[in-house]
CSV table of C-alpha atoms and ligand atoms in Angstrom, one decimal:
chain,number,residue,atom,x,y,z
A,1,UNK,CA,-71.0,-70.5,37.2
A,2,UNK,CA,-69.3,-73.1,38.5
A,3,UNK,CA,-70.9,-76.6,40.4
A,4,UNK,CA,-68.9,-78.1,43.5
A,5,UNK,CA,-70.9,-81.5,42.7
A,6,UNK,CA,-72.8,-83.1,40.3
A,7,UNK,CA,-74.8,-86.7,41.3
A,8,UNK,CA,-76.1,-89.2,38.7
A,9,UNK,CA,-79.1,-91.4,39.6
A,10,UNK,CA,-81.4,-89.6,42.1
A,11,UNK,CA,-82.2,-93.1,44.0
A,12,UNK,CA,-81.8,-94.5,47.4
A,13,UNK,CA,-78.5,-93.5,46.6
A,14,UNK,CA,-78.2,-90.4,44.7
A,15,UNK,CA,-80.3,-88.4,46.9
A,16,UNK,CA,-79.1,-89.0,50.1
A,17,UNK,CA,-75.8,-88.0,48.7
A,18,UNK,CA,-76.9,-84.6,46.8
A,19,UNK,CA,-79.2,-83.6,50.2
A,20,UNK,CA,-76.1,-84.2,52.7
A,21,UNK,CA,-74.0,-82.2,50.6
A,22,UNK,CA,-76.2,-79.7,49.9
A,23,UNK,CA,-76.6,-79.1,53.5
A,24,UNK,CA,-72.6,-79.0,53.9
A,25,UNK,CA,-72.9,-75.7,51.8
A,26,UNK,CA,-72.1,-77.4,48.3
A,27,UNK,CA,-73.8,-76.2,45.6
A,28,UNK,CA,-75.5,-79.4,43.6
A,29,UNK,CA,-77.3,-80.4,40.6
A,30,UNK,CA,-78.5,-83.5,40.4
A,31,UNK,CA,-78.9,-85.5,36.6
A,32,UNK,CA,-81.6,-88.0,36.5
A,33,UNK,CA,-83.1,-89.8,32.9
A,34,UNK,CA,-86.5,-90.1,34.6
A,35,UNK,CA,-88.3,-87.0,33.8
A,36,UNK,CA,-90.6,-87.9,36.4
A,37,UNK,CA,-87.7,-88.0,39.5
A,38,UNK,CA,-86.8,-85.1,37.6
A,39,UNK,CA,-90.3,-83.4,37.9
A,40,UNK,CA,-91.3,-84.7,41.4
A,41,UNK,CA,-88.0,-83.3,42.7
A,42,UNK,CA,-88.2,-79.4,40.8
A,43,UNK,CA,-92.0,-79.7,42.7
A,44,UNK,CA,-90.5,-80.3,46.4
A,45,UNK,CA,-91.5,-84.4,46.2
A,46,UNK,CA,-89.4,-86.7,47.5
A,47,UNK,CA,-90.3,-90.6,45.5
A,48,UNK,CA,-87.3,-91.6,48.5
A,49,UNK,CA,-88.9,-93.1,52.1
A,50,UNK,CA,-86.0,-91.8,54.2
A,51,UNK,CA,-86.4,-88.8,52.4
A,52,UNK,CA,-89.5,-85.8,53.8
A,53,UNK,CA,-90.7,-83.4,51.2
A,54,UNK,CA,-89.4,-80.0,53.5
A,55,UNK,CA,-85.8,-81.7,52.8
A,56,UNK,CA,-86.4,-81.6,49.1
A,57,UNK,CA,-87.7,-78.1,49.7
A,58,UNK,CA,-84.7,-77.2,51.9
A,59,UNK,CA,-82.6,-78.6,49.0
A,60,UNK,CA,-84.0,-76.3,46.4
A,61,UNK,CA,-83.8,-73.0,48.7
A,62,UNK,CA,-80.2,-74.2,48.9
A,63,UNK,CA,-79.9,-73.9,45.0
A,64,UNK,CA,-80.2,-78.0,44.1
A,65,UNK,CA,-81.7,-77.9,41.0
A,66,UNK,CA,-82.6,-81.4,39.2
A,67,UNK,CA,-82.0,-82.4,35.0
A,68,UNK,CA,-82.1,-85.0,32.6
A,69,UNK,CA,-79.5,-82.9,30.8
A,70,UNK,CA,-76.0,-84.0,31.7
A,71,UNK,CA,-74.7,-80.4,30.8
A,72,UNK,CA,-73.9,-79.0,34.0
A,73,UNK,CA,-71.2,-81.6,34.1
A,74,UNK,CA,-68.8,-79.7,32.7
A,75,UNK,CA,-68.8,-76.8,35.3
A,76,UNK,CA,-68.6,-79.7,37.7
A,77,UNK,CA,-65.4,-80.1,40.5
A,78,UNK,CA,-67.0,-83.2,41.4
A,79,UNK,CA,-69.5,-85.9,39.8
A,80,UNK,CA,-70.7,-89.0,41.5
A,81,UNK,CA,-72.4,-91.3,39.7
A,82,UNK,CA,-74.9,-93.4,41.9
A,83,UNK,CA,-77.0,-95.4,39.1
A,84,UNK,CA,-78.5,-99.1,39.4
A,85,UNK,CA,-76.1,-101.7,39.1
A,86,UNK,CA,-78.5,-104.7,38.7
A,87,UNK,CA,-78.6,-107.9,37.0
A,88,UNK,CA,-79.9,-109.8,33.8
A,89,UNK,CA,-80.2,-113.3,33.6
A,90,UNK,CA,-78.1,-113.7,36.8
A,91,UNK,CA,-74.9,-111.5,35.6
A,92,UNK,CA,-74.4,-107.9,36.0
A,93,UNK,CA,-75.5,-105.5,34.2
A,94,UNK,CA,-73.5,-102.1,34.0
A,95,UNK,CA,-75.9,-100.5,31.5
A,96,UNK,CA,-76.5,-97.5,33.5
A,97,UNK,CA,-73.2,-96.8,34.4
A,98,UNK,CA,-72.0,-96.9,30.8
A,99,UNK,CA,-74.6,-94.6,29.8
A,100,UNK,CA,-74.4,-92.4,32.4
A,101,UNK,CA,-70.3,-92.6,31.6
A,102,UNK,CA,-70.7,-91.4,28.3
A,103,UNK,CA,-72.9,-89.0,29.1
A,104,UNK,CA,-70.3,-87.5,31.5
A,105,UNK,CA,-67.8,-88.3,28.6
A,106,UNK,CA,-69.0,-85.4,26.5
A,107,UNK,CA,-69.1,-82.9,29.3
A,108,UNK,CA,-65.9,-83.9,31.3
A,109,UNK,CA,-63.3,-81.0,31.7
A,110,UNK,CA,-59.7,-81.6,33.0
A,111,UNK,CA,-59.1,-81.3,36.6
A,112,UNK,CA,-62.5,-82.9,37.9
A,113,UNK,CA,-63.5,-85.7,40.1
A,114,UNK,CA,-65.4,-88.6,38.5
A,115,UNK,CA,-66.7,-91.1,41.5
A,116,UNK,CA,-68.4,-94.2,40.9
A,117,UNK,CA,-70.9,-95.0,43.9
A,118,UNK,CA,-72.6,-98.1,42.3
A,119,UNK,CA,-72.0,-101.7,43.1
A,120,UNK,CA,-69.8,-103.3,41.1
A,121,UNK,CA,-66.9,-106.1,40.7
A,122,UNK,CA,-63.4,-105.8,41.0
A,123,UNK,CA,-62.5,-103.7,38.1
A,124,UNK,CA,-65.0,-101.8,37.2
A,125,UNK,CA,-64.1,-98.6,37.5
A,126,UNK,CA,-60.7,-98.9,36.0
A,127,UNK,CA,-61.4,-101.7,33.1
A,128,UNK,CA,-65.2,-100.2,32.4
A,129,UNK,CA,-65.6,-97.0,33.5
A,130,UNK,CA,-62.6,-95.5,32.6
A,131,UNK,CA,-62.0,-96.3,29.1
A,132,UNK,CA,-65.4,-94.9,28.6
A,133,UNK,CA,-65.1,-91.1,30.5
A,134,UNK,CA,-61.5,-91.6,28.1
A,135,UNK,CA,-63.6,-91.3,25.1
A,136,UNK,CA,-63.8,-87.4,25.2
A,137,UNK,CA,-59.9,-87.4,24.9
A,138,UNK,CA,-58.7,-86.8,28.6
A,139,UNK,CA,-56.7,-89.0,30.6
A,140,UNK,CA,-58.0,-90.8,34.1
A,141,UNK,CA,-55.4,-90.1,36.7
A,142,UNK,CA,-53.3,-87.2,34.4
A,143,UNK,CA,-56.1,-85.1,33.1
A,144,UNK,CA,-59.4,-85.9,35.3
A,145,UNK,CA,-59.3,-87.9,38.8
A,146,UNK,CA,-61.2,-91.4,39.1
A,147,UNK,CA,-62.0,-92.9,42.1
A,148,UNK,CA,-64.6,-95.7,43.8
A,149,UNK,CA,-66.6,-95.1,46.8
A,150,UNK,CA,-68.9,-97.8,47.8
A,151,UNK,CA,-72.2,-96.5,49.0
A,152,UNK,CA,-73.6,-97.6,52.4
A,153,UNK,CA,-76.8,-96.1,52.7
A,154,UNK,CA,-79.1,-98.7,54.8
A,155,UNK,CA,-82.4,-97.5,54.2
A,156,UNK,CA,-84.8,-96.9,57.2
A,157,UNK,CA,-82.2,-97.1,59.4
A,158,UNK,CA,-82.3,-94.0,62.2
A,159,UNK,CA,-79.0,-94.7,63.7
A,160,UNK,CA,-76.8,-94.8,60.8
A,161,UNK,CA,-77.1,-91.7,58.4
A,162,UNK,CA,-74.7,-90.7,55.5
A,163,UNK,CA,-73.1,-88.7,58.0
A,164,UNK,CA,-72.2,-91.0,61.1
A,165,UNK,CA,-71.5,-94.1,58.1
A,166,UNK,CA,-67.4,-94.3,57.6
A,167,UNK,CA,-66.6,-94.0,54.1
A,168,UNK,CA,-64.3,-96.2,51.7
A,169,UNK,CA,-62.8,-94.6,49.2
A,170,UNK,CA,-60.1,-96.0,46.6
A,171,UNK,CA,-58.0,-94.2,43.3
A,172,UNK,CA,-56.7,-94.8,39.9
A,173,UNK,CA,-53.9,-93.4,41.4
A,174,UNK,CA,-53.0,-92.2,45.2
A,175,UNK,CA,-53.3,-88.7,43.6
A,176,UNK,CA,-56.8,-89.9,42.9
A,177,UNK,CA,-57.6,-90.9,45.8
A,178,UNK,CA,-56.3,-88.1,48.1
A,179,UNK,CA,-58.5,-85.8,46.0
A,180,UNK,CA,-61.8,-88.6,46.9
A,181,UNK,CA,-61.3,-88.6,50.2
A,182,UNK,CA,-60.8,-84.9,50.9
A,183,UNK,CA,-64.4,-84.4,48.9
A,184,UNK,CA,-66.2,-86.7,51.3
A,185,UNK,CA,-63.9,-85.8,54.2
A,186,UNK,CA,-66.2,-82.3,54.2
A,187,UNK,CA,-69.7,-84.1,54.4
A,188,UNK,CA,-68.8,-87.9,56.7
A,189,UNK,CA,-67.3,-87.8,60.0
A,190,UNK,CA,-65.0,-91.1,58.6
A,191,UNK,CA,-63.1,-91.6,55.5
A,192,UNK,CA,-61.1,-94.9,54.9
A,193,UNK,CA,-59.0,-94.9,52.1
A,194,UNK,CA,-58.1,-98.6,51.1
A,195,UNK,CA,-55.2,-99.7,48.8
A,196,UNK,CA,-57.0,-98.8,45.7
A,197,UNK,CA,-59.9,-99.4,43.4
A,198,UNK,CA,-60.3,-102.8,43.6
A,199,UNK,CA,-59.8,-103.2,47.3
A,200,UNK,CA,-62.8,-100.5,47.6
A,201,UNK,CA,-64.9,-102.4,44.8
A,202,UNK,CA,-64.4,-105.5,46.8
A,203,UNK,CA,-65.2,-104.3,50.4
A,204,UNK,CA,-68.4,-103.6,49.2
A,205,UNK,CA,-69.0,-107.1,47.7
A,206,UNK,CA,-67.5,-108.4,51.2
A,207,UNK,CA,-70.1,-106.5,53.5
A,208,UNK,CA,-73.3,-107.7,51.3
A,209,UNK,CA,-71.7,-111.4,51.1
A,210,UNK,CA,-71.3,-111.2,54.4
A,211,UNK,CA,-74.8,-110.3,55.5
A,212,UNK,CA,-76.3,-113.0,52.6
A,213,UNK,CA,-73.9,-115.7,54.0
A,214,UNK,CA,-74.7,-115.1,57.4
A,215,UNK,CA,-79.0,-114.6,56.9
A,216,UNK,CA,-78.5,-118.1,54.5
A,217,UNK,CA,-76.8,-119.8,57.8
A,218,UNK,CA,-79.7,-118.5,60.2
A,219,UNK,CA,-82.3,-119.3,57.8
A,220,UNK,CA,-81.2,-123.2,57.3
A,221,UNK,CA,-80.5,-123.5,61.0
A,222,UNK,CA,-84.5,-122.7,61.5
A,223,UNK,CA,-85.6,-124.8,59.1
A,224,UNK,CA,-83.2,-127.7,60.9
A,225,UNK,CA,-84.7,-126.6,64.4
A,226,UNK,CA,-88.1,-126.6,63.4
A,227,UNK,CA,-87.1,-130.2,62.3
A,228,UNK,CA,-86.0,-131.0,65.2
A,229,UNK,CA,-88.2,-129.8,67.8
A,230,UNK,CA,-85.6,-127.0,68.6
A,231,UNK,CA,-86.6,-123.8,69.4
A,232,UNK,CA,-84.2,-121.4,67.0
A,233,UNK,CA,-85.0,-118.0,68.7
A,234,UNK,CA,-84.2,-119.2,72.1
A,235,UNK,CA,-81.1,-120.9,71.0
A,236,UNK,CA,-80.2,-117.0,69.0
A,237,UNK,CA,-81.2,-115.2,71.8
A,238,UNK,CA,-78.5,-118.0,74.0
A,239,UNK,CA,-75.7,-117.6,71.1
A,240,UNK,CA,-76.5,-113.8,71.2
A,241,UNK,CA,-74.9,-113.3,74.8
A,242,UNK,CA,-71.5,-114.7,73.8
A,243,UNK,CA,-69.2,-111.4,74.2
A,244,UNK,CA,-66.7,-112.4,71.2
A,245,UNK,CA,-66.8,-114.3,68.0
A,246,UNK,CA,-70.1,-114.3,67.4
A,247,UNK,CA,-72.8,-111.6,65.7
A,248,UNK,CA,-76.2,-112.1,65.8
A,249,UNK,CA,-78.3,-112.6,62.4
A,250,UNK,CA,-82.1,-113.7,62.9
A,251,UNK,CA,-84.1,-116.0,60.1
A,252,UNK,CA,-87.0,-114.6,57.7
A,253,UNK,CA,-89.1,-115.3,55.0
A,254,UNK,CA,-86.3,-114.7,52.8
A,255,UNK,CA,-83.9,-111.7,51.1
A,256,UNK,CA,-85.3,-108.9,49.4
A,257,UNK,CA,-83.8,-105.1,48.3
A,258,UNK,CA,-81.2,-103.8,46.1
A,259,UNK,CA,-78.2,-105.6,47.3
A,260,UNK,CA,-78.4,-108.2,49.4
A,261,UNK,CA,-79.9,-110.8,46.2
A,262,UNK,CA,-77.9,-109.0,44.1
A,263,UNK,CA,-74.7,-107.4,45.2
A,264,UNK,CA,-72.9,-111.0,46.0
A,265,UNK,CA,-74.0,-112.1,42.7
A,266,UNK,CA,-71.5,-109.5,41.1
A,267,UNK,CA,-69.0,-111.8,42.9
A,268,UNK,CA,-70.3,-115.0,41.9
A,269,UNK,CA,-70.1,-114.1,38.5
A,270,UNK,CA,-66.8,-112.2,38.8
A,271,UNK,CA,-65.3,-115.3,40.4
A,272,UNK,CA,-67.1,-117.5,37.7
A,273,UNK,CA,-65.9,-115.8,34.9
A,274,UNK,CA,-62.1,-116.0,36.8
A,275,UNK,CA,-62.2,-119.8,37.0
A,276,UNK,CA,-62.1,-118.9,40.8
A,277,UNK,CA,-64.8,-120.6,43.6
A,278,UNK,CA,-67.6,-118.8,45.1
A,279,UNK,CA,-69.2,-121.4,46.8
A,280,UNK,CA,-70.7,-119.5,50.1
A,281,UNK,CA,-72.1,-117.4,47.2
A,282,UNK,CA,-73.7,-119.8,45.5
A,283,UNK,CA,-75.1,-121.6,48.7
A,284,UNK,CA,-76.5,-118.9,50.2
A,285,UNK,CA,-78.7,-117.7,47.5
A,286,UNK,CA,-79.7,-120.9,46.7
A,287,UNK,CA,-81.2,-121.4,51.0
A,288,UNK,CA,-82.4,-117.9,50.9
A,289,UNK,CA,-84.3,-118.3,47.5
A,290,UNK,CA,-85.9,-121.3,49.2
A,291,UNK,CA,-87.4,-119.3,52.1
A,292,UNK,CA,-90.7,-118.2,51.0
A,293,UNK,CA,-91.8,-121.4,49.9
A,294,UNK,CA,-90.6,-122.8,53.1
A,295,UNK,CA,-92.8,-120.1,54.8
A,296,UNK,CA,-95.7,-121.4,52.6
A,297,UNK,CA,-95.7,-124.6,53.4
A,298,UNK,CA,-95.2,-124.0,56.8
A,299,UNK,CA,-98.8,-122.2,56.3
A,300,UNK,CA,-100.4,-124.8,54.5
A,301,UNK,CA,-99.1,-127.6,57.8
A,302,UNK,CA,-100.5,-125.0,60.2
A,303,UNK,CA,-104.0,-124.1,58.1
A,304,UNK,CA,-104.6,-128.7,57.7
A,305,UNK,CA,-105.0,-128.2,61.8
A,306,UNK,CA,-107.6,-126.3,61.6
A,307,UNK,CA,-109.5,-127.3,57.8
A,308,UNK,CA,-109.1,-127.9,54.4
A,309,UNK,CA,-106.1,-125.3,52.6
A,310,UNK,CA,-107.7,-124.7,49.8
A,311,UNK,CA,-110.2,-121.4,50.3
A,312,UNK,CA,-108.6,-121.0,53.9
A,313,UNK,CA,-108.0,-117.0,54.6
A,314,UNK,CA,-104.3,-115.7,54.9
A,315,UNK,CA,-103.1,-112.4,55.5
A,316,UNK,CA,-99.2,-111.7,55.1
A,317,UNK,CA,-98.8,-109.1,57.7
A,318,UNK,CA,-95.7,-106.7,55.9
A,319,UNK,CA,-94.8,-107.2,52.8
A,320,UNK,CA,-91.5,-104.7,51.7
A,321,UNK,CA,-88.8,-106.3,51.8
A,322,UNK,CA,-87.4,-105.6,55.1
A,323,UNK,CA,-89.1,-103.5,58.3
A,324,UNK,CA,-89.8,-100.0,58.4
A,325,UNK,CA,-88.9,-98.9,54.7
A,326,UNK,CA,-91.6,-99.2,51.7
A,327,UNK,CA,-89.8,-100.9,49.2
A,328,UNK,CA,-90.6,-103.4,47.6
A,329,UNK,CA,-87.9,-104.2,45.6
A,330,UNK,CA,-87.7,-108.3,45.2
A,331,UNK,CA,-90.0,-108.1,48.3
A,332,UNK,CA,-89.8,-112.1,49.7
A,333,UNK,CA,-93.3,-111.4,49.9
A,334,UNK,CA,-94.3,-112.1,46.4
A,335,UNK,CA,-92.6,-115.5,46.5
A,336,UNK,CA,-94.4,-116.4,49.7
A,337,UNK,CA,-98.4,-115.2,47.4
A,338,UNK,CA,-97.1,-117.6,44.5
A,339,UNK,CA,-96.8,-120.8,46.8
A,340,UNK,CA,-100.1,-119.8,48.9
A,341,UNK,CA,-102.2,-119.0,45.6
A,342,UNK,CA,-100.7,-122.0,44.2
A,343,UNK,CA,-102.1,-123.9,47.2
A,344,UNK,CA,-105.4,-122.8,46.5
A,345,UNK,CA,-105.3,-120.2,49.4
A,346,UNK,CA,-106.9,-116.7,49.6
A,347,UNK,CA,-104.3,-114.2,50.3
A,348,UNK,CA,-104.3,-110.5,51.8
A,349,UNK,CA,-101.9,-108.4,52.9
A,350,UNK,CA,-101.5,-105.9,55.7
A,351,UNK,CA,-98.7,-103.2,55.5
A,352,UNK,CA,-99.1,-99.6,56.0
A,353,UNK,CA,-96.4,-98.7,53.7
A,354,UNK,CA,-97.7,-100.2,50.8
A,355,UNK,CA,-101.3,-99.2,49.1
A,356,UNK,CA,-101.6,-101.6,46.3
A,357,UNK,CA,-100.0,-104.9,45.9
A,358,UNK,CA,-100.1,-106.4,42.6
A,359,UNK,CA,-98.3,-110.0,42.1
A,360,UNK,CA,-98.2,-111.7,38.4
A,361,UNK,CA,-100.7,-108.8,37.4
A,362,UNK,CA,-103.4,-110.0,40.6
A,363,UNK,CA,-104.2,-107.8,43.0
A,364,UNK,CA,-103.6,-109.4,46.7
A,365,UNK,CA,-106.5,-107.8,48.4
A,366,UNK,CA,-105.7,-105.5,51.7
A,367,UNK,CA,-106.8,-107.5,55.0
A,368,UNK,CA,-110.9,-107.1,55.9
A,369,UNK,CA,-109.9,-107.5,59.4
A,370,UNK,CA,-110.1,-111.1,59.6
A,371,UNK,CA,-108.2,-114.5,58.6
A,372,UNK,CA,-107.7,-118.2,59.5
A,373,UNK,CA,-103.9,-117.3,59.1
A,374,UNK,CA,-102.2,-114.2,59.7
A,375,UNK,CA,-98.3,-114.7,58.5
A,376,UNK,CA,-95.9,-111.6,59.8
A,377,UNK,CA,-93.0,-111.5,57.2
A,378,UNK,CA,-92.1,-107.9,58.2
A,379,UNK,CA,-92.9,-106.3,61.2
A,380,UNK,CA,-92.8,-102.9,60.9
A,381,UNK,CA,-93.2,-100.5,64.3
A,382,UNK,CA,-96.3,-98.9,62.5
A,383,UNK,CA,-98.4,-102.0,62.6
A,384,UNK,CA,-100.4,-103.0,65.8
A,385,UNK,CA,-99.0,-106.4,66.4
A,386,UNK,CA,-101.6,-107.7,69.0
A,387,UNK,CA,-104.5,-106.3,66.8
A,388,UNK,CA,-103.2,-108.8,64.0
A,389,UNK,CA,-102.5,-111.5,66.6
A,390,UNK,CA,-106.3,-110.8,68.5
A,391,UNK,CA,-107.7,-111.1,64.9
A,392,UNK,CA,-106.4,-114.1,63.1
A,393,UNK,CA,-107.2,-117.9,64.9
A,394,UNK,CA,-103.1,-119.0,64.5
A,395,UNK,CA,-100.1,-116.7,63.3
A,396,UNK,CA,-96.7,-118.0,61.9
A,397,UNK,CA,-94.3,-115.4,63.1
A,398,UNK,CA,-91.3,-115.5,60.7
A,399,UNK,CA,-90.0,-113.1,62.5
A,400,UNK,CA,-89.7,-114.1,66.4
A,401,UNK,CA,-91.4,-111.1,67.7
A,402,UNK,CA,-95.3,-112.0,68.1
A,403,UNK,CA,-96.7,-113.3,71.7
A,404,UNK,CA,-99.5,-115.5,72.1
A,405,UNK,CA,-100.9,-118.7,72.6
A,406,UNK,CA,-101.9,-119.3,69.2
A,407,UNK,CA,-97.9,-117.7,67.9
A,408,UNK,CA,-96.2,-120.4,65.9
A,409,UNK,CA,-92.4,-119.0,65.5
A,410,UNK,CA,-90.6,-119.6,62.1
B,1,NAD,N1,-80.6,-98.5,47.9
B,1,NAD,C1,-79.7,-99.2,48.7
B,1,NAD,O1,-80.0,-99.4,49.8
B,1,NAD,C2,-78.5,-99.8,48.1
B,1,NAD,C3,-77.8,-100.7,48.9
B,1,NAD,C4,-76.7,-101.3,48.4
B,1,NAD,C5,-76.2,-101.0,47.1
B,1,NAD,N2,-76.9,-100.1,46.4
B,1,NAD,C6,-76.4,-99.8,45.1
B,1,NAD,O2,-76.4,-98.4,44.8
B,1,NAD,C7,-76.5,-98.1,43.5
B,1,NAD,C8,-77.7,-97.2,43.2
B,1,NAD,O3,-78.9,-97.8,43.7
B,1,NAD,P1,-80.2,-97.1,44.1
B,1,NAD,O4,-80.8,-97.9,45.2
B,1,NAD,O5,-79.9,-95.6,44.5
B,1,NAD,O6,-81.0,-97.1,42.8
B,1,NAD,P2,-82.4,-96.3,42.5
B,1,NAD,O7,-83.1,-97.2,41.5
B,1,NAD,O8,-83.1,-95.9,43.8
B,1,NAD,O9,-82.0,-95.0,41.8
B,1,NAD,C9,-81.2,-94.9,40.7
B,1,NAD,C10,-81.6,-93.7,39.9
B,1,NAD,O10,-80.7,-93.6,38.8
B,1,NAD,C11,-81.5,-93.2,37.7
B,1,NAD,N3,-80.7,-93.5,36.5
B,1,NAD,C12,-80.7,-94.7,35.8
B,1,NAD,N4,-79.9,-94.7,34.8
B,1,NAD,C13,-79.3,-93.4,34.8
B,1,NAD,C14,-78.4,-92.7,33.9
B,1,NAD,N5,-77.8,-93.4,32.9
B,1,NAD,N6,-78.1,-91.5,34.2
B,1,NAD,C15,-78.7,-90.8,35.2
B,1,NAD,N7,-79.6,-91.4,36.1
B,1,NAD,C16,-79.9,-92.7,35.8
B,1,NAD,C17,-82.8,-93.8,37.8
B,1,NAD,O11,-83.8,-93.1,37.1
B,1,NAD,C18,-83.1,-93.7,39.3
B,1,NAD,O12,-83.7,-92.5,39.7
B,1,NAD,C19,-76.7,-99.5,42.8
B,1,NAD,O13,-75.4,-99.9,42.4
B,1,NAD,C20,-77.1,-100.4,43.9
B,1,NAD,O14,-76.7,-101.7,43.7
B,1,NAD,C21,-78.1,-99.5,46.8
């Protein structure tokens, strides 16, 4: 029988992906080489925040079924593949995506749709991927259709679904891309098609360079206010009501996730490797790295007020790596334990979202209900702000949204 779609890599990704199109009347499988994804998924669980268990169960009534055997591939119209693209030692590493590409390789028929979802530099697809799904003998752009869609999937975000995000899509060839575009034309309201692979490839490096450049700026300029007796929230919140030319970005304990720490490091090292600058890049990381221990010793100034640092009680009030979602993917938050602990400080954490938090193989203790220091790094809409703030003698507020006399903002 034959599949409208098969999706590599059941992630943040993958899933969102297989479950929009499976409600769009597709019929899916989804390959996966975690057995356990695999298993959680044939049982109705869902490992993906954004994702409830009855739409895993909707997904299965619909016919999704989930493998680690890349078979089904070759009764497939259309195979995304949305795998990690992460990095090792600072440069990218495409592991995943060659594997998975092989693995399609030996399935791939004439006439399908290979997609590449995954972040990746200008060229990917066409100088690494391709060659790769060539193995098995068939041509990209004359026998099989190759194309590059950046994802945009912005977890925990209820505005912006799959659905309502435009979507980029680029070819091998303008063949290629026609063929992309009408397959995601039937499950988003938007399609863009840019110029081709490389313009898509490079869209998506832009939007995640963007965000980093734009945090890094934010982040510096608190650090300068807070130098300077300036108070950087009031001076956003004034910048904020320009009507043109300006977007607002607010500071924080630092970067954390998927893609912001990593995706403009694909460029970096792109541009590196090109003899070509990448100097925002490079910057960026470099003030946005520095955050949490700027946080920390912002902590250690505020606990000397009140006693000595070392056995003072601080609890770091959300810990993922950004509001509202429970990852903890390159969470700032384990940066910001290392500098405390190193400080002598005892550290606790407070974040419905997360039950155990390990960091260097130490548990961080959950909060008892009191602390000299209460930090907020993330504030998430399920924790009770004024309970923290009623609780804990002083807060640092690295995120501008705490009240109270004893509130020190970032
Ligand atoms: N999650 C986000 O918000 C986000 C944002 C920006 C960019 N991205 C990019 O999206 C891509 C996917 O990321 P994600 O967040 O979905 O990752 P993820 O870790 O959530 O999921 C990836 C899945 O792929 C599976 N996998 C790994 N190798 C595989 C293989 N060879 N074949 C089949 N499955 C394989 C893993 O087991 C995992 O379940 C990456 O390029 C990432 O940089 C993600």
């Amino acid at each position: 029988m034959g599949l409208d779609l098969v999706v590599f890599g059941l992630g943040y990704v993958g899933l969102p992906l297989a479950r929009r199109a499976c409600a769009a009347g597709l019929s899916v499988t989804g390959v996966d080489v975690s057995r356990d994804v695999v298993a959680g998924l044939r049982a109705g669980r869902s490992h993906i925040g954004d994702i409830p268990d009855r739409d895993i169960a909707a997904m299965l009534d619909a016919g999704f079924t989930a493998t680690v055997n890349p078979a089904p591939v070759g009764a497939a119209d259309t195979v995304v593949i949305c795998v990690p693209t992460g990095l090792v030692d600072g440069e990218p590493d495409l592991g995943a995506v060659l594997s998975a590409a092989s693995a399609v390789a030996r399935h791939l028929r004439p006439g399908t749709l290979v997609v590449l979802e995954s972040t990746s530099y200008p060229g990917t697809t066409e100088e690494v991927l391709a060659p790769v799904l060539e193995s098995g003998g068939l041509v990209a752009g004359a026998d099989f259709h190759l194309a590059f869609s950046p994802e945009r999937i912005d977890p925990g975000n209820a505005e912006f679904s799959f659905e309502n995000t435009p979507k980029v899509v680029g070819g091998l060839t303008p063949v290629c891309a026609k063929r992309c575009a009408a397959f995601y034309e039937d499950l988003v309201d938007t399609v863009v098609v840019a110029a081709g692979l490389r313009e898509a490839e490079t869209a998506k490096l832009l939007e995640n360079s963007y965000r980093l450049v734009n945090i890094a700026l934010v982040d510096e300029l608190a650090v300068f206010c807070a130098g300077m007796d300036v108070d950087v929230w009031d001076v956003l919140r004034c910048a904020a009501t320009k009507p043109f030319g300006f977007q607002p970005f607010t500071p924080g304990p630092g970067v954390g996730g998927h893609c912001i720490p990593v995706d403009p490091q694909y460029l970096a090292s792109r541009a590196r490797s090109a003899g070509l600058p990448a100097t925002l890049i490079s910057t960026a990381l470099a003030v946005t790295a520095g955050m949490p221990g700027y946080v920390a010793r912002r902590a250690r100034d505020l606990l000397a007020r009140v006693g000595p640092v070392p056995g003072a009680r601080v609890v770091l009030v959300g810990v993922t790596y950004k509001a509202d979602v429970a990852d903890m993917r390159q969470s700032p938050a384990v940066g910001v334990v290392r500098h405390l602990r190193a400080m002598g400080v005892q550290v606790s954490y407070h974040d419905p979202y997360v039950d155990e938090f390990t960091v260097d193989g130490v548990r961080v203790p959950s909060w008892s209900g009191d602390a000299d220091l209460a930090v907020v790094l993330q504030d998430h809409r399920r924790v009770d702000l004024g309970a923290v703030v009623r609780a804990a003698r002083v807060v640092l507020d690295t995120r501008g949204v705490a009240v109270g006399d004893h509130v020190v903002r970032l």
